[in-house]
GROMACS .gro file of C-alpha atoms in nm:
model
  383
    1MET     CA    1   0.000   0.000   0.000
    2ARG     CA    2   0.134   0.341  -0.104
    3LEU     CA    3   0.032   0.700  -0.041
    4THR     CA    4  -0.137   0.716  -0.382
    5ASP     CA    5  -0.362   0.431  -0.268
    6CYS     CA    6  -0.503   0.652   0.010
    7HIS     CA    7  -0.831   0.820  -0.075
    8ASN     CA    8  -0.996   0.869   0.265
    9PHE     CA    9  -0.949   0.861   0.641
   10HIS     CA   10  -0.963   0.482   0.660
   11ASP     CA   11  -0.699   0.436   0.390
   12PHE     CA   12  -0.457   0.669   0.572
   13ARG     CA   13  -0.529   0.485   0.895
   14ARG     CA   14  -0.443   0.149   0.735
   15LEU     CA   15  -0.118   0.283   0.592
   16ALA     CA   16  -0.022   0.437   0.926
   17LYS     CA   17  -0.093   0.106   1.099
   18ARG     CA   18   0.147  -0.068   0.860
   19ARG     CA   19   0.426   0.180   0.931
   20LEU     CA   20   0.396   0.251   1.304
   21PRO     CA   21   0.487   0.021   1.592
   22GLY     CA   22   0.169  -0.103   1.757
   23PRO     CA   23   0.200   0.100   2.080
   24ILE     CA   24   0.236   0.428   1.888
   25PHE     CA   25  -0.046   0.347   1.646
   26ASN     CA   26  -0.275   0.261   1.936
   27TYR     CA   27  -0.181   0.584   2.114
   28ILE     CA   28  -0.322   0.777   1.816
   29ASP     CA   29  -0.609   0.541   1.743
   30GLY     CA   30  -0.737   0.467   2.091
   31GLY     CA   31  -0.982   0.627   2.328
   32ALA     CA   32  -1.082   0.612   2.694
   33ASP     CA   33  -1.245   0.319   2.876
   34ASP     CA   34  -1.471   0.122   2.637
   35GLU     CA   35  -1.419   0.377   2.357
   36VAL     CA   36  -1.793   0.441   2.331
   37THR     CA   37  -1.741   0.815   2.283
   38LEU     CA   38  -1.462   0.753   2.032
   39ARG     CA   39  -1.709   0.562   1.813
   40ARG     CA   40  -2.006   0.791   1.880
   41ASN     CA   41  -1.816   1.103   1.769
   42SER     CA   42  -1.823   0.984   1.407
   43GLU     CA   43  -2.153   0.797   1.427
   44ALA     CA   44  -2.327   1.119   1.536
   45PHE     CA   45  -2.294   1.255   1.184
   46GLU     CA   46  -2.487   0.956   1.051
   47SER     CA   47  -2.792   1.058   1.255
   48VAL     CA   48  -2.843   1.367   1.038
   49ASP     CA   49  -2.913   1.362   0.664
   50LEU     CA   50  -2.829   1.630   0.411
   51VAL     CA   51  -3.118   1.787   0.219
   52PRO     CA   52  -2.964   1.943  -0.095
   53HIS     CA   53  -3.099   2.219  -0.315
   54VAL     CA   54  -3.072   2.195  -0.694
   55LEU     CA   55  -3.071   2.438  -0.989
   56ARG     CA   56  -2.894   2.709  -0.793
   57GLY     CA   57  -2.611   2.763  -1.040
   58THR     CA   58  -2.288   2.732  -0.840
   59PRO     CA   59  -1.998   2.764  -1.089
   60GLU     CA   60  -1.759   2.883  -0.816
   61VAL     CA   61  -1.745   2.762  -0.457
   62ASP     CA   62  -1.588   2.981  -0.188
   63LEU     CA   63  -1.463   2.765   0.100
   64SER     CA   64  -1.317   3.051   0.305
   65THR     CA   65  -1.423   3.136   0.658
   66THR     CA   66  -1.309   3.369   0.935
   67ILE     CA   67  -1.262   3.254   1.293
   68MET     CA   68  -1.119   3.455   1.580
   69GLY     CA   69  -1.021   3.725   1.331
   70GLN     CA   70  -0.821   3.479   1.120
   71LYS     CA   71  -0.913   3.439   0.752
   72LEU     CA   72  -0.888   3.075   0.643
   73ALA     CA   73  -0.906   2.952   0.286
   74LEU     CA   74  -1.072   2.633   0.411
   75PRO     CA   75  -1.349   2.582   0.670
   76PHE     CA   76  -1.136   2.321   0.848
   77TYR     CA   77  -0.794   2.333   1.013
   78CYS     CA   78  -0.529   2.114   1.177
   79SER     CA   79  -0.599   2.103   1.550
   80PRO     CA   80  -0.299   2.111   1.787
   81THR     CA   81  -0.192   1.763   1.894
   82ALA     CA   82   0.092   1.638   2.111
   83LEU     CA   83   0.407   1.438   2.035
   84GLN     CA   84   0.396   1.470   1.654
   85ARG     CA   85   0.762   1.387   1.589
   86LEU     CA   86   0.699   1.056   1.757
   87PHE     CA   87   0.468   0.966   1.467
   88HIS     CA   88   0.698   1.099   1.193
   89HIS     CA   89   1.033   1.273   1.226
   90GLN     CA   90   0.901   1.584   1.047
   91GLY     CA   91   0.624   1.632   1.304
   92GLU     CA   92   0.477   1.981   1.333
   93ARG     CA   93   0.704   2.105   1.054
   94ALA     CA   94   0.515   1.885   0.808
   95VAL     CA   95   0.174   1.986   0.940
   96ALA     CA   96   0.255   2.358   0.940
   97ALA     CA   97   0.390   2.344   0.585
   98ALA     CA   98   0.085   2.154   0.459
   99ALA     CA   99  -0.153   2.397   0.633
  100ALA     CA  100   0.036   2.690   0.481
  101LYS     CA  101   0.007   2.539   0.134
  102TYR     CA  102  -0.372   2.526   0.169
  103GLY     CA  103  -0.410   2.854   0.355
  104THR     CA  104  -0.559   2.716   0.671
  105MET     CA  105  -0.481   2.730   1.042
  106PHE     CA  106  -0.266   2.491   1.240
  107GLY     CA  107  -0.202   2.458   1.611
  108VAL     CA  108   0.098   2.393   1.831
  109SER     CA  109   0.052   2.203   2.155
  110SER     CA  110   0.219   2.269   2.488
  111LEU     CA  111   0.333   1.911   2.435
  112GLY     CA  112   0.446   1.989   2.081
  113THR     CA  113   0.781   1.866   1.953
  114VAL     CA  114   0.884   2.175   1.751
  115SER     CA  115   0.914   2.520   1.904
  116LEU     CA  116   0.658   2.796   1.864
  117GLU     CA  117   0.933   3.032   1.752
  118GLU     CA  118   1.057   2.814   1.469
  119LEU     CA  119   0.709   2.754   1.326
  120ARG     CA  120   0.608   3.119   1.354
  121LYS     CA  121   0.923   3.230   1.171
  122THR     CA  122   0.878   2.968   0.899
  123HIS     CA  123   0.508   3.019   0.823
  124ASP     CA  124   0.286   3.327   0.831
  125THR     CA  125  -0.041   3.134   0.819
  126PRO     CA  126  -0.273   3.156   1.124
  127GLN     CA  127  -0.133   2.970   1.421
  128VAL     CA  128  -0.286   2.888   1.760
  129TYR     CA  129  -0.114   2.780   2.078
  130GLN     CA  130  -0.289   2.503   2.269
  131PHE     CA  131  -0.227   2.560   2.638
  132TYR     CA  132  -0.280   2.367   2.960
  133PHE     CA  133  -0.336   2.550   3.289
  134HIS     CA  134  -0.066   2.474   3.547
  135LYS     CA  135  -0.062   2.493   3.924
  136ASP     CA  136   0.238   2.723   3.891
  137ARG     CA  137   0.082   3.058   3.792
  138GLY     CA  138   0.427   3.197   3.716
  139LEU     CA  139   0.478   2.918   3.462
  140ASN     CA  140   0.143   3.004   3.301
  141ARG     CA  141   0.243   3.369   3.267
  142ALA     CA  142   0.586   3.282   3.130
  143MET     CA  143   0.442   3.046   2.867
  144MET     CA  144   0.185   3.303   2.755
  145GLN     CA  145   0.453   3.571   2.731
  146ARG     CA  146   0.668   3.341   2.523
  147ALA     CA  147   0.378   3.280   2.284
  148LYS     CA  148   0.318   3.657   2.253
  149GLU     CA  149   0.683   3.720   2.175
  150ALA     CA  150   0.677   3.442   1.915
  151GLY     CA  151   0.390   3.618   1.734
  152VAL     CA  152   0.116   3.364   1.800
  153GLU     CA  153  -0.226   3.514   1.718
  154VAL     CA  154  -0.465   3.294   1.919
  155MET     CA  155  -0.447   3.133   2.263
  156MET     CA  156  -0.640   2.804   2.286
  157LEU     CA  157  -0.689   2.685   2.645
  158THR     CA  158  -0.783   2.317   2.674
  159VAL     CA  159  -1.007   2.250   2.974
  160ASP     CA  160  -1.113   1.886   2.936
  161SER     CA  161  -0.775   1.738   3.035
  162MET     CA  162  -0.708   1.835   3.394
  163THR     CA  163  -0.625   1.468   3.438
  164GLY     CA  164  -0.545   1.205   3.178
  165GLY     CA  165  -0.817   0.974   3.046
  166ASN     CA  166  -0.817   0.599   3.113
  167ARG     CA  167  -0.659   0.478   2.789
  168GLU     CA  168  -0.638   0.104   2.834
  169ARG     CA  169  -0.471   0.033   2.500
  170ASP     CA  170  -0.169   0.228   2.627
  171LYS     CA  171  -0.173   0.038   2.954
  172ARG     CA  172  -0.161  -0.295   2.771
  173THR     CA  173   0.141  -0.197   2.563
  174GLY     CA  174   0.312   0.009   2.831
  175PHE     CA  175   0.313   0.316   2.607
  176SER     CA  176   0.430   0.626   2.789
  177ILE     CA  177   0.683   0.906   2.751
  178PRO     CA  178   0.949   0.805   2.838
  179PHE     CA  179   0.883   0.451   2.714
  180LYS     CA  180   0.801   0.184   2.972
  181LEU     CA  181   0.696  -0.089   2.734
  182THR     CA  182   0.561  -0.431   2.822
  183LEU     CA  183   0.722  -0.735   2.656
  184GLY     CA  184   0.437  -0.735   2.405
  185GLY     CA  185   0.490  -0.367   2.335
  186MET     CA  186   0.863  -0.418   2.279
  187ALA     CA  187   0.790  -0.702   2.039
  188GLN     CA  188   0.567  -0.473   1.833
  189PHE     CA  189   0.850  -0.219   1.806
  190ALA     CA  190   1.082  -0.494   1.689
  191MET     CA  191   0.841  -0.577   1.407
  192LYS     CA  192   0.870  -0.221   1.265
  193PRO     CA  193   1.247  -0.155   1.249
  194ALA     CA  194   1.213   0.125   0.993
  195TRP     CA  195   1.040   0.343   1.252
  196GLY     CA  196   1.323   0.284   1.498
  197ILE     CA  197   1.589   0.370   1.241
  198ASN     CA  198   1.415   0.698   1.162
  199TYR     CA  199   1.374   0.773   1.531
  200VAL     CA  200   1.743   0.736   1.617
  201THR     CA  201   1.886   0.892   1.300
  202HIS     CA  202   1.695   1.222   1.319
  203GLU     CA  203   1.688   1.512   1.561
  204LYS     CA  204   1.658   1.412   1.927
  205PHE     CA  205   1.301   1.396   2.048
  206ALA     CA  206   1.208   1.688   2.277
  207LEU     CA  207   0.924   1.904   2.405
  208PRO     CA  208   1.060   2.257   2.347
  209GLN     CA  209   0.760   2.434   2.500
  210LEU     CA  210   0.823   2.247   2.827
  211ASP     CA  211   1.188   2.150   2.802
  212GLU     CA  212   1.265   2.299   3.143
  213HIS     CA  213   0.984   2.108   3.311
  214VAL     CA  214   0.945   1.769   3.139
  215ASP     CA  215   1.255   1.551   3.096
  216MET     CA  216   1.205   1.321   2.798
  217GLY     CA  217   1.496   1.112   2.918
  218GLY     CA  218   1.297   0.995   3.217
  219GLY     CA  219   1.465   1.203   3.486
  220THR     CA  220   1.237   1.464   3.635
  221MET     CA  221   0.897   1.412   3.477
  222SER     CA  222   0.698   1.179   3.251
  223ILE     CA  223   0.399   1.283   3.039
  224GLY     CA  224   0.167   1.095   3.273
  225ARG     CA  225   0.305   1.274   3.577
  226TYR     CA  226   0.284   1.605   3.389
  227PHE     CA  227  -0.096   1.567   3.372
  228THR     CA  228  -0.137   1.439   3.727
  229GLU     CA  229   0.114   1.664   3.905
  230MET     CA  230   0.165   1.987   3.710
  231LEU     CA  231  -0.184   2.070   3.582
  232ASP     CA  232  -0.429   2.242   3.812
  233PRO     CA  233  -0.757   2.049   3.854
  234THR     CA  234  -0.897   2.333   4.069
  235MET     CA  235  -0.897   2.587   3.786
  236ASN     CA  236  -1.222   2.786   3.782
  237TRP     CA  237  -1.397   3.060   3.586
  238ASP     CA  238  -1.220   3.337   3.776
  239ASP     CA  239  -0.884   3.189   3.672
  240LEU     CA  240  -1.005   3.182   3.313
  241ALA     CA  241  -1.120   3.545   3.327
  242GLU     CA  242  -0.777   3.653   3.454
  243MET     CA  243  -0.606   3.456   3.180
  244VAL     CA  244  -0.823   3.614   2.908
  245VAL     CA  245  -0.730   3.962   3.032
  246GLU     CA  246  -0.363   3.877   3.067
  247TRP     CA  247  -0.341   3.733   2.716
  248GLY     CA  248  -0.506   4.044   2.573
  249GLY     CA  249  -0.569   3.893   2.231
  250LYS     CA  250  -0.794   3.638   2.065
  251PHE     CA  251  -0.880   3.366   2.314
  252CYS     CA  252  -1.045   3.031   2.255
  253LEU     CA  253  -1.174   2.777   2.508
  254LYS     CA  254  -1.140   2.416   2.391
  255GLY     CA  255  -1.326   2.124   2.547
  256ILE     CA  256  -1.672   2.275   2.588
  257ILE     CA  257  -1.976   2.045   2.570
  258HIS     CA  258  -2.234   2.187   2.814
  259PRO     CA  259  -2.428   2.490   2.684
  260GLU     CA  260  -2.407   2.667   3.020
  261ASP     CA  261  -2.028   2.652   2.998
  262ALA     CA  262  -2.042   2.809   2.653
  263ILE     CA  263  -2.249   3.093   2.796
  264ARG     CA  264  -1.996   3.146   3.077
  265ALA     CA  265  -1.714   3.149   2.821
  266ALA     CA  266  -1.888   3.430   2.635
  267GLU     CA  267  -1.944   3.621   2.958
  268VAL     CA  268  -1.573   3.617   3.054
  269GLY     CA  269  -1.465   3.743   2.713
  270CYS     CA  270  -1.367   3.437   2.509
  271ASP     CA  271  -1.373   3.493   2.132
  272ALA     CA  272  -1.452   3.130   2.051
  273VAL     CA  273  -1.539   2.795   2.200
  274ILE     CA  274  -1.443   2.460   2.054
  275LEU     CA  275  -1.689   2.181   2.119
  276SER     CA  276  -1.465   1.884   2.182
  277ASN     CA  277  -1.433   1.573   2.397
  278HIS     CA  278  -1.066   1.528   2.305
  279GLY     CA  279  -1.151   1.278   2.034
  280GLY     CA  280  -1.304   1.039   2.289
  281ARG     CA  281  -0.976   1.018   2.482
  282GLN     CA  282  -1.093   1.164   2.814
  283LEU     CA  283  -1.444   1.104   2.955
  284ASP     CA  284  -1.603   0.800   2.795
  285GLY     CA  285  -1.978   0.842   2.760
  286SER     CA  286  -1.945   1.215   2.690
  287VAL     CA  287  -2.181   1.376   2.441
  288ALA     CA  288  -2.052   1.389   2.085
  289PRO     CA  289  -1.966   1.748   1.987
  290PHE     CA  290  -2.187   1.732   1.676
  291ASP     CA  291  -2.484   1.631   1.892
  292ALA     CA  292  -2.424   1.934   2.118
  293LEU     CA  293  -2.352   2.179   1.838
  294GLY     CA  294  -2.697   2.309   1.746
  295ASP     CA  295  -2.800   2.398   2.100
  296ILE     CA  296  -2.475   2.582   2.174
  297VAL     CA  297  -2.491   2.777   1.845
  298ASP     CA  298  -2.844   2.884   1.938
  299ARG     CA  299  -2.730   2.996   2.284
  300VAL     CA  300  -2.407   3.183   2.204
  301GLY     CA  301  -2.352   3.183   1.828
  302ASP     CA  302  -2.420   3.557   1.812
  303ARG     CA  303  -2.161   3.630   2.084
  304LEU     CA  304  -1.860   3.420   1.985
  305ASP     CA  305  -1.736   3.179   1.719
  306VAL     CA  306  -1.855   2.823   1.772
  307ILE     CA  307  -1.615   2.561   1.637
  308MET     CA  308  -1.612   2.183   1.679
  309ASP     CA  309  -1.376   1.888   1.650
  310SER     CA  310  -1.377   1.513   1.732
  311GLY     CA  311  -1.484   1.235   1.498
  312VAL     CA  312  -1.454   1.428   1.170
  313GLN     CA  313  -1.359   1.189   0.889
  314ARG     CA  314  -1.538   1.310   0.574
  315GLY     CA  315  -1.620   1.623   0.379
  316THR     CA  316  -1.988   1.557   0.446
  317HIS     CA  317  -1.913   1.566   0.821
  318ILE     CA  318  -1.767   1.913   0.777
  319VAL     CA  319  -2.062   2.028   0.564
  320LYS     CA  320  -2.309   1.901   0.823
  321ALA     CA  321  -2.125   2.082   1.104
  322LEU     CA  322  -2.116   2.405   0.905
  323ALA     CA  323  -2.486   2.375   0.822
  324MET     CA  324  -2.558   2.320   1.193
  325GLY     CA  325  -2.386   2.652   1.265
  326ALA     CA  326  -2.017   2.583   1.327
  327LYS     CA  327  -1.782   2.850   1.191
  328ALA     CA  328  -1.507   2.593   1.126
  329VAL     CA  329  -1.412   2.234   1.203
  330GLY     CA  330  -1.093   2.096   1.359
  331ILE     CA  331  -0.917   1.782   1.234
  332GLY     CA  332  -0.701   1.565   1.462
  333ARG     CA  333  -0.657   1.196   1.379
  334GLY     CA  334  -0.756   1.291   1.024
  335TYR     CA  335  -0.410   1.443   0.971
  336LEU     CA  336  -0.212   1.239   1.226
  337PHE     CA  337  -0.259   0.916   1.031
  338PRO     CA  338  -0.142   1.081   0.703
  339LEU     CA  339   0.151   1.234   0.894
  340ALA     CA  340   0.250   0.894   1.029
  341ALA     CA  341   0.206   0.737   0.686
  342ALA     CA  342   0.409   0.982   0.478
  343GLY     CA  343   0.507   1.302   0.658
  344GLN     CA  344   0.434   1.632   0.483
  345ALA     CA  345   0.330   1.459   0.161
  346GLY     CA  346   0.069   1.263   0.355
  347VAL     CA  347  -0.078   1.568   0.528
  348GLU     CA  348  -0.087   1.760   0.199
  349ARG     CA  349  -0.267   1.474   0.027
  350MET     CA  350  -0.520   1.453   0.308
  351LEU     CA  351  -0.591   1.828   0.302
  352GLY     CA  352  -0.624   1.823  -0.075
  353LEU     CA  353  -0.864   1.528  -0.074
  354LEU     CA  354  -1.074   1.680   0.203
  355LYS     CA  355  -1.082   2.016   0.024
  356ASP     CA  356  -1.206   1.843  -0.292
  357GLU     CA  357  -1.469   1.656  -0.092
  358VAL     CA  358  -1.606   1.969   0.076
  359GLU     CA  359  -1.610   2.164  -0.251
  360ARG     CA  360  -1.787   1.881  -0.433
  361ASP     CA  361  -2.035   1.834  -0.148
  362MET     CA  362  -2.118   2.206  -0.144
  363ARG     CA  363  -2.182   2.202  -0.519
  364LEU     CA  364  -2.415   1.908  -0.471
  365MET     CA  365  -2.585   2.096  -0.186
  366GLY     CA  366  -2.635   2.405  -0.402
  367ALA     CA  367  -2.416   2.615  -0.173
  368ALA     CA  368  -2.172   2.863  -0.328
  369ARG     CA  369  -2.022   2.973   0.005
  370VAL     CA  370  -2.005   2.854   0.363
  371SER     CA  371  -2.272   3.104   0.472
  372ASP     CA  372  -2.519   2.941   0.230
  373LEU     CA  373  -2.526   2.629   0.446
  374ASP     CA  374  -2.798   2.628   0.712
  375ARG     CA  375  -3.020   2.391   0.906
  376SER     CA  376  -3.289   2.385   0.638
  377MET     CA  377  -3.041   2.160   0.457
  378LEU     CA  378  -3.037   1.908   0.743
  379ARG     CA  379  -3.288   1.649   0.858
  380VAL     CA  380  -3.250   1.464   1.187
  381ARG     CA  381  -3.344   1.100   1.154
  382THR     CA  382  -3.631   0.989   1.373
  383ARG     CA  383  -3.567   0.617   1.324
   0.00000   0.00000   0.00000
């Protein structure tokens, strides 16, 4: 199987599975507990049908949208995700370059493996910084200041991960950073020697946003301990309000599901909320973001930008979310599997295929621009 054989999410996933050691593939692929929410995130889109218009004459389709003051050429973007150079040695460099090629936004995680400064200097496309709230308030201020000095436009605070989810696939293989593999996990690495060769022959793995606080060599801190010891589970709305003021720029709250939380986010000055359950990796049994989308748009859509991620695999998923009222849609696993499969070339192919899907779907819907999509074009199944 080659990159040219990949035509959709599932093809990229299969190619990534062939190339990655099992523990790393399962880290990307897996969810929390019984993975009910992981499955439901995508299945939710199947509960709503598209109702297309015809004879509208749509020779040109404008896919652009504006979120948090950032003009995007596409109504979807590459969400910030952790540990990308573990999946492919190019990591965030590949994702940023592919996003720049297609004129869309990308994100850098606090647990990213390439520095904010390097990516901001290399690409002038919209960039967000995905941030976790730490017990050490001085560390929070220092990290925000660093992002400002790097020229990052949007702060994205993730609030659904104050502790790590129960990801049992990782427990079975012993996947962690640093590695503490079981015998079965080590055997799976041995079966994929090409990954190991790439890992040891390229730049040393690191977390530049947290290099003073997380020792990838196993000395002072592991990723698991980072979530359980450094993040502040007592964070509240007052803390958020202070952070919004201190940042002083566009601010987005990621991990919202409850409509009352979306209302509070608007009240404290957030510019956007992202409906997300972390791709089903945190609280199993959580509502799928698409199922929560309509109600939250109705409550706060006139006060801030409502965005969603989790479970997006097709252009029709994006079209349905936009018709429901989302301003844009985030992609996570949808670009991580292409990244793992083929680096920058894989991410570019995925973005190109998804762009073609959305454009074709909008033509078939009779929509010339994103704003033409609305709920009259959706029908919720009753059986």
